[in-house]
Amino acid sequence: MNGAQSLIRTLVDAGVEVCFSNPGTSEMHFVAALDSVPEMRGVLGLFEGAVTGAADGYARMAGKPAATLLHLGPGLGNGLANLHNARRAHTPIVNIVGDHATYHKKYDAPLESDIDAIASSLEGWVRRSEHTKDVGADAAAAVAAAQDAPGRIATLILPADASWGEGGETCAPIPPRAPQSVDATTVKKIAEVLRSGESVALLIGGAACREPGLLATSRIAAATGVKAFAETFPARLERGAGLPSIERLGYLAEQVAYQLDGVKHLIVAGTKAPVSFFAYPGKPSDLVPEGAQVHVLAEVGQDATGALNDVAALVAPDTAPVLQEASRPALPTGPLTAQNWADVIGALLPEQAIIADEANTSGLLIPAATAGAPRHDVLTLTGGAIGYGIPVATGAAVAAPDRPVVNLQSDGSALYTISALWTQARENLNVTTVILNNHAYAILRIELQRVGAAPDGPKANDLLDLSRPDMDFAKIAEGLGIPATRATTAEELAEQFARAVAEPGPHLIDAAVPSLI
């Protein structure tokens, strides 16, 4: 077999069964090899940011990596923003980047670039396969590295001649390293903090935002009175009726200051202590209350869920978790507003939905509106690089074809990677996209004021406005093969959303929701 065949066969043997791809000339032997390994599913994206975002969404739901296939340094560069989000989510991804043949690189052809340097910025695992016989072993190492706790991006650079060369060898899967357990001494110290009688907050993240971690956190909070929070942007948060409702830490520094007001001790498990997203003149970057002490129960990459259960066994042995009761907002009526559109989603969210949330400012009321909805997962914008929602929804739908995926999507962010709708149509994925169309970069209007810049200049305001001309997302979606409608009232949104989630395949709703700002 050639190097490409050994690569794909090794990936499949290690459980990597989907490759999201945007290939070029250097990757043609990989493309051809897909037909020799039918277990590998190839999914085409029209832009590398859609490819990398889909791999992120897939792994968040599948619990194992997908592969990407990117073309040289520029292809990796195009995919970098959603790889950044995946890095922040600790998502396992096997990121395959084709390169020029080894003997061709010295000629400095137009597409030549320093792929190794670009890939190293992701702070993951990087290796270059120099010889065909090494490709299979390098692939096995990449899959294991991607899955090392807590998960990371493993970039395998594949020169064209290593791909087409004969003499490829497959390699058996390599077991990844499991999360490290938290020692008993740390658990006992945290239990002592919880029993101190002083005001304590508990901040959980990573895998602790799944059911076992939520149950343990709720038990601890019920027994000790600790204020419990989930990290601001969890990679995957399980919530809804029958699960504990753990409040997320706010995005704005002012929100966090309110939530942590009076706290003397902050315990973190599976995440880090909070910092401000940006620097602001005259405001602190560290959001831990002044004078409060930070206690680490579990570092990122350690077994935070196990540690929380160990703490619960000490401080809440006979305490049951507090579970969210089933409840739904009443279906609203009238023109769409920043509040009533969220009530429509909360009233009609289907069972076992997966929400890919990039609603941004328009989605501030979604958590409250969906708290008592049937159990669902929420995937959030972990790294802050916009353009994540449509691709992540695409990958999540590939990973969980029997579950409805709902993409709550701001209009400005949608435009970064809107071509991913085409992949949804091509793969007939069960994704309902609701575009929150307020004709503005509303979040930047907020930030313009918060950084202390003059807010009323016409040139500044023009850079934050998405009208002139207004965009017709329904027509854009239809042009990419997606059935689409437009809603201006709560009644229209309710009717269109209910129909979309009930029908198989992708749909888009262009919802005219006015800006909060």
PDB file of C-alpha atoms in Angstrom, residues 248-437:
ATOM      1  CA  ARG A 248     -22.934  29.717  33.979  1.00  0.00           C
ATOM      2  CA  LEU A 249     -20.464  32.421  34.958  1.00  0.00           C
ATOM      3  CA  GLY A 250     -21.212  35.625  33.056  1.00  0.00           C
ATOM      4  CA  TYR A 251     -19.379  36.944  29.997  1.00  0.00           C
ATOM      5  CA  LEU A 252     -19.133  40.552  31.158  1.00  0.00           C
ATOM      6  CA  ALA A 253     -16.798  41.350  34.029  1.00  0.00           C
ATOM      7  CA  GLU A 254     -19.618  43.230  35.725  1.00  0.00           C
ATOM      8  CA  GLN A 255     -21.746  40.078  35.699  1.00  0.00           C
ATOM      9  CA  VAL A 256     -18.966  38.008  37.257  1.00  0.00           C
ATOM     10  CA  ALA A 257     -18.387  40.654  39.948  1.00  0.00           C
ATOM     11  CA  TYR A 258     -22.057  40.388  40.892  1.00  0.00           C
ATOM     12  CA  GLN A 259     -22.063  36.579  40.868  1.00  0.00           C
ATOM     13  CA  LEU A 260     -18.921  36.312  43.020  1.00  0.00           C
ATOM     14  CA  ASP A 261     -19.672  39.247  45.303  1.00  0.00           C
ATOM     15  CA  GLY A 262     -18.614  38.486  48.878  1.00  0.00           C
ATOM     16  CA  VAL A 263     -16.861  35.223  48.012  1.00  0.00           C
ATOM     17  CA  LYS A 264     -13.825  34.474  50.201  1.00  0.00           C
ATOM     18  CA  HIS A 265     -12.846  31.161  48.582  1.00  0.00           C
ATOM     19  CA  LEU A 266     -13.084  30.071  44.942  1.00  0.00           C
ATOM     20  CA  ILE A 267     -12.726  26.348  44.205  1.00  0.00           C
ATOM     21  CA  VAL A 268     -12.027  25.431  40.574  1.00  0.00           C
ATOM     22  CA  ALA A 269     -12.484  21.961  39.101  1.00  0.00           C
ATOM     23  CA  GLY A 270     -11.623  21.179  35.481  1.00  0.00           C
ATOM     24  CA  THR A 271     -11.163  24.824  34.522  1.00  0.00           C
ATOM     25  CA  LYS A 272      -9.230  27.940  35.538  1.00  0.00           C
ATOM     26  CA  ALA A 273     -10.051  30.947  37.673  1.00  0.00           C
ATOM     27  CA  PRO A 274     -11.963  33.567  35.647  1.00  0.00           C
ATOM     28  CA  VAL A 275     -10.327  36.459  33.844  1.00  0.00           C
ATOM     29  CA  SER A 276     -11.825  39.236  31.759  1.00  0.00           C
ATOM     30  CA  PHE A 277     -12.203  38.436  28.056  1.00  0.00           C
ATOM     31  CA  PHE A 278     -10.488  41.731  27.204  1.00  0.00           C
ATOM     32  CA  ALA A 279      -8.628  44.500  28.984  1.00  0.00           C
ATOM     33  CA  TYR A 280     -10.615  47.647  29.732  1.00  0.00           C
ATOM     34  CA  PRO A 281      -9.220  51.011  30.833  1.00  0.00           C
ATOM     35  CA  GLY A 282      -9.191  51.263  34.612  1.00  0.00           C
ATOM     36  CA  LYS A 283     -10.700  47.802  35.208  1.00  0.00           C
ATOM     37  CA  PRO A 284      -9.020  44.641  36.541  1.00  0.00           C
ATOM     38  CA  SER A 285      -8.268  41.669  34.305  1.00  0.00           C
ATOM     39  CA  ASP A 286      -8.421  39.153  37.152  1.00  0.00           C
ATOM     40  CA  LEU A 287     -12.083  38.539  38.042  1.00  0.00           C
ATOM     41  CA  VAL A 288     -11.435  36.708  41.322  1.00  0.00           C
ATOM     42  CA  PRO A 289     -12.761  39.029  44.086  1.00  0.00           C
ATOM     43  CA  GLU A 290     -10.020  40.983  45.840  1.00  0.00           C
ATOM     44  CA  GLY A 291      -8.800  39.081  48.850  1.00  0.00           C
ATOM     45  CA  ALA A 292     -10.441  35.803  47.836  1.00  0.00           C
ATOM     46  CA  GLN A 293      -8.326  32.649  47.837  1.00  0.00           C
ATOM     47  CA  VAL A 294      -8.329  30.283  44.853  1.00  0.00           C
ATOM     48  CA  HIS A 295      -8.233  26.541  45.575  1.00  0.00           C
ATOM     49  CA  VAL A 296      -7.622  24.053  42.744  1.00  0.00           C
ATOM     50  CA  LEU A 297      -9.537  20.825  43.211  1.00  0.00           C
ATOM     51  CA  ALA A 298      -8.698  19.517  39.729  1.00  0.00           C
ATOM     52  CA  GLU A 299      -6.431  20.993  37.080  1.00  0.00           C
ATOM     53  CA  VAL A 300      -7.538  21.008  33.456  1.00  0.00           C
ATOM     54  CA  GLY A 301      -6.793  17.485  32.292  1.00  0.00           C
ATOM     55  CA  GLN A 302      -7.273  15.877  35.684  1.00  0.00           C
ATOM     56  CA  ASP A 303     -10.349  13.822  36.571  1.00  0.00           C
ATOM     57  CA  ALA A 304     -12.535  16.694  37.790  1.00  0.00           C
ATOM     58  CA  THR A 305     -15.685  14.581  37.856  1.00  0.00           C
ATOM     59  CA  GLY A 306     -14.073  11.921  40.019  1.00  0.00           C
ATOM     60  CA  ALA A 307     -12.711  14.597  42.353  1.00  0.00           C
ATOM     61  CA  LEU A 308     -16.134  16.227  42.714  1.00  0.00           C
ATOM     62  CA  ASN A 309     -17.646  12.856  43.578  1.00  0.00           C
ATOM     63  CA  ASP A 310     -14.910  12.293  46.157  1.00  0.00           C
ATOM     64  CA  VAL A 311     -15.636  15.682  47.733  1.00  0.00           C
ATOM     65  CA  ALA A 312     -19.371  14.979  47.699  1.00  0.00           C
ATOM     66  CA  ALA A 313     -18.750  11.689  49.511  1.00  0.00           C
ATOM     67  CA  LEU A 314     -17.092  13.664  52.345  1.00  0.00           C
ATOM     68  CA  VAL A 315     -19.361  16.716  52.660  1.00  0.00           C
ATOM     69  CA  ALA A 316     -22.685  15.452  51.265  1.00  0.00           C
ATOM     70  CA  PRO A 317     -22.839  11.672  51.830  1.00  0.00           C
ATOM     71  CA  ASP A 318     -26.607  11.629  52.378  1.00  0.00           C
ATOM     72  CA  THR A 319     -27.575  14.651  50.265  1.00  0.00           C
ATOM     73  CA  ALA A 320     -29.492  14.264  47.008  1.00  0.00           C
ATOM     74  CA  PRO A 321     -28.908  16.584  44.076  1.00  0.00           C
ATOM     75  CA  VAL A 322     -31.460  19.273  43.262  1.00  0.00           C
ATOM     76  CA  LEU A 323     -32.931  18.519  39.832  1.00  0.00           C
ATOM     77  CA  GLN A 324     -34.560  20.941  37.435  1.00  0.00           C
ATOM     78  CA  GLU A 325     -38.295  20.380  37.120  1.00  0.00           C
ATOM     79  CA  ALA A 326     -39.873  20.219  33.677  1.00  0.00           C
ATOM     80  CA  SER A 327     -41.264  23.575  32.584  1.00  0.00           C
ATOM     81  CA  ARG A 328     -41.827  25.458  29.361  1.00  0.00           C
ATOM     82  CA  PRO A 329     -42.493  29.112  28.567  1.00  0.00           C
ATOM     83  CA  ALA A 330     -45.919  29.855  27.129  1.00  0.00           C
ATOM     84  CA  LEU A 331     -45.845  30.423  23.383  1.00  0.00           C
ATOM     85  CA  PRO A 332     -45.712  34.195  22.891  1.00  0.00           C
ATOM     86  CA  THR A 333     -47.482  36.300  20.290  1.00  0.00           C
ATOM     87  CA  GLY A 334     -46.753  39.488  18.415  1.00  0.00           C
ATOM     88  CA  PRO A 335     -43.709  40.879  16.613  1.00  0.00           C
ATOM     89  CA  LEU A 336     -40.408  39.209  17.430  1.00  0.00           C
ATOM     90  CA  THR A 337     -38.437  40.746  20.289  1.00  0.00           C
ATOM     91  CA  ALA A 338     -35.154  39.980  22.020  1.00  0.00           C
ATOM     92  CA  GLN A 339     -37.145  38.062  24.657  1.00  0.00           C
ATOM     93  CA  ASN A 340     -40.044  36.345  22.928  1.00  0.00           C
ATOM     94  CA  TRP A 341     -37.954  34.548  20.306  1.00  0.00           C
ATOM     95  CA  ALA A 342     -36.144  32.762  23.156  1.00  0.00           C
ATOM     96  CA  ASP A 343     -39.496  31.749  24.648  1.00  0.00           C
ATOM     97  CA  VAL A 344     -40.455  30.171  21.311  1.00  0.00           C
ATOM     98  CA  ILE A 345     -37.325  28.014  21.376  1.00  0.00           C
ATOM     99  CA  GLY A 346     -37.872  27.093  25.017  1.00  0.00           C
ATOM    100  CA  ALA A 347     -41.484  26.144  24.364  1.00  0.00           C
ATOM    101  CA  LEU A 348     -40.706  23.954  21.355  1.00  0.00           C
ATOM    102  CA  LEU A 349     -37.177  22.583  21.864  1.00  0.00           C
ATOM    103  CA  PRO A 350     -37.383  18.884  20.944  1.00  0.00           C
ATOM    104  CA  GLU A 351     -36.278  15.956  23.076  1.00  0.00           C
ATOM    105  CA  GLN A 352     -32.514  15.266  23.122  1.00  0.00           C
ATOM    106  CA  ALA A 353     -31.704  18.378  21.107  1.00  0.00           C
ATOM    107  CA  ILE A 354     -28.138  19.545  20.582  1.00  0.00           C
ATOM    108  CA  ILE A 355     -27.886  23.347  20.654  1.00  0.00           C
ATOM    109  CA  ALA A 356     -24.936  24.913  18.847  1.00  0.00           C
ATOM    110  CA  ASP A 357     -25.104  28.352  20.437  1.00  0.00           C
ATOM    111  CA  GLU A 358     -23.649  31.343  18.623  1.00  0.00           C
ATOM    112  CA  ALA A 359     -26.588  33.630  19.293  1.00  0.00           C
ATOM    113  CA  ASN A 360     -24.252  36.090  21.059  1.00  0.00           C
ATOM    114  CA  THR A 361     -26.121  39.197  22.287  1.00  0.00           C
ATOM    115  CA  SER A 362     -29.451  37.928  20.967  1.00  0.00           C
ATOM    116  CA  GLY A 363     -29.180  34.778  23.083  1.00  0.00           C
ATOM    117  CA  LEU A 364     -28.863  36.267  26.568  1.00  0.00           C
ATOM    118  CA  LEU A 365     -32.299  34.966  27.568  1.00  0.00           C
ATOM    119  CA  ILE A 366     -31.974  31.492  26.039  1.00  0.00           C
ATOM    120  CA  PRO A 367     -30.588  29.799  29.196  1.00  0.00           C
ATOM    121  CA  ALA A 368     -33.601  30.842  31.269  1.00  0.00           C
ATOM    122  CA  ALA A 369     -36.078  30.009  28.513  1.00  0.00           C
ATOM    123  CA  THR A 370     -34.709  26.478  28.045  1.00  0.00           C
ATOM    124  CA  ALA A 371     -33.819  25.572  31.647  1.00  0.00           C
ATOM    125  CA  GLY A 372     -36.857  23.316  32.095  1.00  0.00           C
ATOM    126  CA  ALA A 373     -36.998  22.060  28.516  1.00  0.00           C
ATOM    127  CA  PRO A 374     -36.392  18.372  27.804  1.00  0.00           C
ATOM    128  CA  ARG A 375     -32.827  17.283  28.411  1.00  0.00           C
ATOM    129  CA  HIS A 376     -30.420  18.684  25.843  1.00  0.00           C
ATOM    130  CA  ASP A 377     -26.757  19.526  25.197  1.00  0.00           C
ATOM    131  CA  VAL A 378     -25.349  23.005  24.623  1.00  0.00           C
ATOM    132  CA  LEU A 379     -22.127  23.556  22.664  1.00  0.00           C
ATOM    133  CA  THR A 380     -20.668  27.023  23.178  1.00  0.00           C
ATOM    134  CA  LEU A 381     -18.087  29.347  21.658  1.00  0.00           C
ATOM    135  CA  THR A 382     -15.139  28.330  23.819  1.00  0.00           C
ATOM    136  CA  GLY A 383     -12.451  30.416  22.160  1.00  0.00           C
ATOM    137  CA  GLY A 384     -14.401  33.500  21.144  1.00  0.00           C
ATOM    138  CA  ALA A 385     -13.471  33.262  17.438  1.00  0.00           C
ATOM    139  CA  ILE A 386     -16.776  33.854  15.654  1.00  0.00           C
ATOM    140  CA  GLY A 387     -17.968  31.770  12.741  1.00  0.00           C
ATOM    141  CA  TYR A 388     -18.117  28.601  14.792  1.00  0.00           C
ATOM    142  CA  GLY A 389     -21.869  27.903  14.980  1.00  0.00           C
ATOM    143  CA  ILE A 390     -22.826  26.589  11.548  1.00  0.00           C
ATOM    144  CA  PRO A 391     -19.760  24.324  11.193  1.00  0.00           C
ATOM    145  CA  VAL A 392     -20.014  22.961  14.755  1.00  0.00           C
ATOM    146  CA  ALA A 393     -23.703  22.203  14.199  1.00  0.00           C
ATOM    147  CA  THR A 394     -22.705  20.387  11.002  1.00  0.00           C
ATOM    148  CA  GLY A 395     -20.172  18.181  12.774  1.00  0.00           C
ATOM    149  CA  ALA A 396     -22.511  17.504  15.697  1.00  0.00           C
ATOM    150  CA  ALA A 397     -25.179  16.294  13.276  1.00  0.00           C
ATOM    151  CA  VAL A 398     -22.700  13.913  11.629  1.00  0.00           C
ATOM    152  CA  ALA A 399     -21.774  12.545  15.068  1.00  0.00           C
ATOM    153  CA  ALA A 400     -25.376  12.211  16.308  1.00  0.00           C
ATOM    154  CA  PRO A 401     -27.606  11.608  13.263  1.00  0.00           C
ATOM    155  CA  ASP A 402     -30.574  10.509  15.404  1.00  0.00           C
ATOM    156  CA  ARG A 403     -30.665  13.716  17.447  1.00  0.00           C
ATOM    157  CA  PRO A 404     -32.050  17.097  16.312  1.00  0.00           C
ATOM    158  CA  VAL A 405     -29.423  19.827  16.102  1.00  0.00           C
ATOM    159  CA  VAL A 406     -30.515  23.428  16.627  1.00  0.00           C
ATOM    160  CA  ASN A 407     -28.072  26.163  15.619  1.00  0.00           C
ATOM    161  CA  LEU A 408     -28.937  29.492  17.260  1.00  0.00           C
ATOM    162  CA  GLN A 409     -26.892  31.790  15.104  1.00  0.00           C
ATOM    163  CA  SER A 410     -26.168  35.524  15.091  1.00  0.00           C
ATOM    164  CA  ASP A 411     -26.194  37.115  11.668  1.00  0.00           C
ATOM    165  CA  GLY A 412     -22.714  38.630  11.642  1.00  0.00           C
ATOM    166  CA  SER A 413     -21.013  35.459  12.828  1.00  0.00           C
ATOM    167  CA  ALA A 414     -22.972  33.352  10.328  1.00  0.00           C
ATOM    168  CA  LEU A 415     -21.355  35.112   7.403  1.00  0.00           C
ATOM    169  CA  TYR A 416     -17.866  33.882   8.309  1.00  0.00           C
ATOM    170  CA  THR A 417     -18.649  30.245   7.541  1.00  0.00           C
ATOM    171  CA  ILE A 418     -22.061  30.253   5.905  1.00  0.00           C
ATOM    172  CA  SER A 419     -20.817  27.894   3.186  1.00  0.00           C
ATOM    173  CA  ALA A 420     -21.133  25.084   5.772  1.00  0.00           C
ATOM    174  CA  LEU A 421     -24.860  25.146   4.999  1.00  0.00           C
ATOM    175  CA  TRP A 422     -23.958  23.560   1.669  1.00  0.00           C
ATOM    176  CA  THR A 423     -22.344  20.639   3.500  1.00  0.00           C
ATOM    177  CA  GLN A 424     -25.499  20.236   5.602  1.00  0.00           C
ATOM    178  CA  ALA A 425     -27.557  20.024   2.406  1.00  0.00           C
ATOM    179  CA  ARG A 426     -25.118  17.652   0.709  1.00  0.00           C
ATOM    180  CA  GLU A 427     -25.079  15.296   3.725  1.00  0.00           C
ATOM    181  CA  ASN A 428     -28.824  15.747   4.459  1.00  0.00           C
ATOM    182  CA  LEU A 429     -28.112  16.583   8.102  1.00  0.00           C
ATOM    183  CA  ASN A 430     -30.827  17.216  10.690  1.00  0.00           C
ATOM    184  CA  VAL A 431     -29.886  20.798  11.531  1.00  0.00           C
ATOM    185  CA  THR A 432     -32.317  23.660  12.066  1.00  0.00           C
ATOM    186  CA  THR A 433     -30.522  27.004  11.865  1.00  0.00           C
ATOM    187  CA  VAL A 434     -32.235  30.044  13.369  1.00  0.00           C
ATOM    188  CA  ILE A 435     -30.523  33.225  12.175  1.00  0.00           C
ATOM    189  CA  LEU A 436     -30.983  36.097  14.645  1.00  0.00           C
ATOM    190  CA  ASN A 437     -31.027  38.855  12.094  1.00  0.00           C
TER     191      ASN A 437
END
